[in-house]
Amino acid sequence: MTLTPEPIRLTGTIASYHAHVYFEGPDQRAAAERLRTAIAERFVVRLGRWHEAPVGPHTLPMYQVAFETTLFATLVPWLMLNHQDLSILIHPNTRFPRRDHLRDGAWLGPRRALLVERLPEDAPEADGAGVANTQPARPLPV
Ligand code: ZN
């Protein structure tokens, strides 16, 4: 297979990140709940609502954590150590939702299927992190 050279992309085109926390069955849901609480206690993020059934390109129940690019270096290592075997997709938000999810994201735990046809190739603008809805009380270190 020959790979076509692609232009270098700038990290400044990443407006925010999402971490999608997937769960399957009551044990994993309980783990996802503990993780959600632990995130809220430590990080200024926007926690999305619980999706108890697959939604959009996602093939399992999940919730989304939207966060600013400045948080990547602390939140992602923390998730690496604390994902409790849950599948988590961490993806950039640029103007290209399809490749953000399918090509350019990183997985913790087992990789899960995504529905390609539910992801637009491009979007008028990249999703920002939105307004944070957590108020961490704990001091660092996380
Ligand atoms: Zn997402």
PDB file of N, CA, C and O and ligand atoms in Angstrom, residues 17-20 57-58 62 64-65 89 91-93 101 119 127, ligand 1:
ATOM      1  N   TYR A  17     -11.311  19.069  22.894  1.00  0.00           N
ATOM      2  CA  TYR A  17     -11.301  17.599  22.826  1.00  0.00           C
ATOM      3  C   TYR A  17     -12.584  17.053  23.434  1.00  0.00           C
ATOM      4  O   TYR A  17     -13.192  17.695  24.297  1.00  0.00           O
ATOM      5  N   HIS A  18     -12.944  15.857  23.006  1.00  0.00           N
ATOM      6  CA  HIS A  18     -13.967  15.074  23.682  1.00  0.00           C
ATOM      7  C   HIS A  18     -13.330  13.786  24.192  1.00  0.00           C
ATOM      8  O   HIS A  18     -12.486  13.196  23.507  1.00  0.00           O
ATOM      9  N   ALA A  19     -13.790  13.350  25.360  1.00  0.00           N
ATOM     10  CA  ALA A  19     -13.555  11.973  25.797  1.00  0.00           C
ATOM     11  C   ALA A  19     -14.945  11.332  25.873  1.00  0.00           C
ATOM     12  O   ALA A  19     -15.818  11.836  26.585  1.00  0.00           O
ATOM     13  N   HIS A  20     -15.166  10.270  25.100  1.00  0.00           N
ATOM     14  CA  HIS A  20     -16.439   9.540  25.171  1.00  0.00           C
ATOM     15  C   HIS A  20     -16.221   8.306  26.046  1.00  0.00           C
ATOM     16  O   HIS A  20     -15.361   7.474  25.734  1.00  0.00           O
ATOM     17  N   PRO A  57     -22.902   8.516  16.008  1.00  0.00           N
ATOM     18  CA  PRO A  57     -21.977   7.495  15.495  1.00  0.00           C
ATOM     19  C   PRO A  57     -21.617   6.422  16.525  1.00  0.00           C
ATOM     20  O   PRO A  57     -20.918   5.464  16.208  1.00  0.00           O
ATOM     21  N   HIS A  58     -22.092   6.592  17.760  1.00  0.00           N
ATOM     22  CA  HIS A  58     -21.673   5.711  18.855  1.00  0.00           C
ATOM     23  C   HIS A  58     -22.532   4.448  18.907  1.00  0.00           C
ATOM     24  O   HIS A  58     -23.744   4.525  18.787  1.00  0.00           O
ATOM     25  N   MET A  62     -23.113   5.816  26.384  1.00  0.00           N
ATOM     26  CA  MET A  62     -21.907   6.586  26.759  1.00  0.00           C
ATOM     27  C   MET A  62     -22.314   7.940  27.308  1.00  0.00           C
ATOM     28  O   MET A  62     -23.457   8.347  27.225  1.00  0.00           O
ATOM     29  N   GLN A  64     -20.284  12.019  27.302  1.00  0.00           N
ATOM     30  CA  GLN A  64     -19.181  12.767  26.706  1.00  0.00           C
ATOM     31  C   GLN A  64     -18.590  13.724  27.737  1.00  0.00           C
ATOM     32  O   GLN A  64     -19.320  14.301  28.532  1.00  0.00           O
ATOM     33  N   VAL A  65     -17.282  13.860  27.701  1.00  0.00           N
ATOM     34  CA  VAL A  65     -16.599  14.874  28.495  1.00  0.00           C
ATOM     35  C   VAL A  65     -15.930  15.829  27.505  1.00  0.00           C
ATOM     36  O   VAL A  65     -15.040  15.410  26.760  1.00  0.00           O
ATOM     37  N   LEU A  89     -12.902   6.908  24.093  1.00  0.00           N
ATOM     38  CA  LEU A  89     -12.364   7.518  22.867  1.00  0.00           C
ATOM     39  C   LEU A  89     -12.068   8.985  23.164  1.00  0.00           C
ATOM     40  O   LEU A  89     -12.963   9.730  23.565  1.00  0.00           O
ATOM     41  N   HIS A  91     -10.884  12.287  21.310  1.00  0.00           N
ATOM     42  CA  HIS A  91     -10.663  12.776  19.940  1.00  0.00           C
ATOM     43  C   HIS A  91     -10.604  14.297  19.896  1.00  0.00           C
ATOM     44  O   HIS A  91     -11.248  14.976  20.699  1.00  0.00           O
ATOM     45  N   PRO A  92      -9.822  14.816  18.933  1.00  0.00           N
ATOM     46  CA  PRO A  92      -9.764  16.266  18.754  1.00  0.00           C
ATOM     47  C   PRO A  92     -11.037  16.751  18.080  1.00  0.00           C
ATOM     48  O   PRO A  92     -11.699  15.982  17.366  1.00  0.00           O
ATOM     49  N   ASN A  93     -11.394  17.981  18.283  1.00  0.00           N
ATOM     50  CA  ASN A  93     -12.466  18.620  17.524  1.00  0.00           C
ATOM     51  C   ASN A  93     -11.856  19.661  16.596  1.00  0.00           C
ATOM     52  O   ASN A  93     -11.392  20.713  17.035  1.00  0.00           O
ATOM     53  N   HIS A 101     -12.942  11.515  14.676  1.00  0.00           N
ATOM     54  CA  HIS A 101     -13.379  10.319  15.406  1.00  0.00           C
ATOM     55  C   HIS A 101     -12.712   9.040  14.926  1.00  0.00           C
ATOM     56  O   HIS A 101     -12.351   8.179  15.726  1.00  0.00           O
ATOM     57  N   LEU A 119     -21.082  10.452  10.644  1.00  0.00           N
ATOM     58  CA  LEU A 119     -20.087  11.494  10.900  1.00  0.00           C
ATOM     59  C   LEU A 119     -19.857  12.313   9.637  1.00  0.00           C
ATOM     60  O   LEU A 119     -19.349  11.782   8.650  1.00  0.00           O
ATOM     61  N   ASP A 127     -16.186  22.196  16.995  1.00  0.00           N
ATOM     62  CA  ASP A 127     -16.872  22.287  18.292  1.00  0.00           C
ATOM     63  C   ASP A 127     -15.906  22.780  19.368  1.00  0.00           C
ATOM     64  O   ASP A 127     -14.833  22.208  19.540  1.00  0.00           O
TER      65      ASP A 127
HETATM   66 ZN    ZN B   1     -17.173  13.596  20.335  1.00  0.00          ZN
END
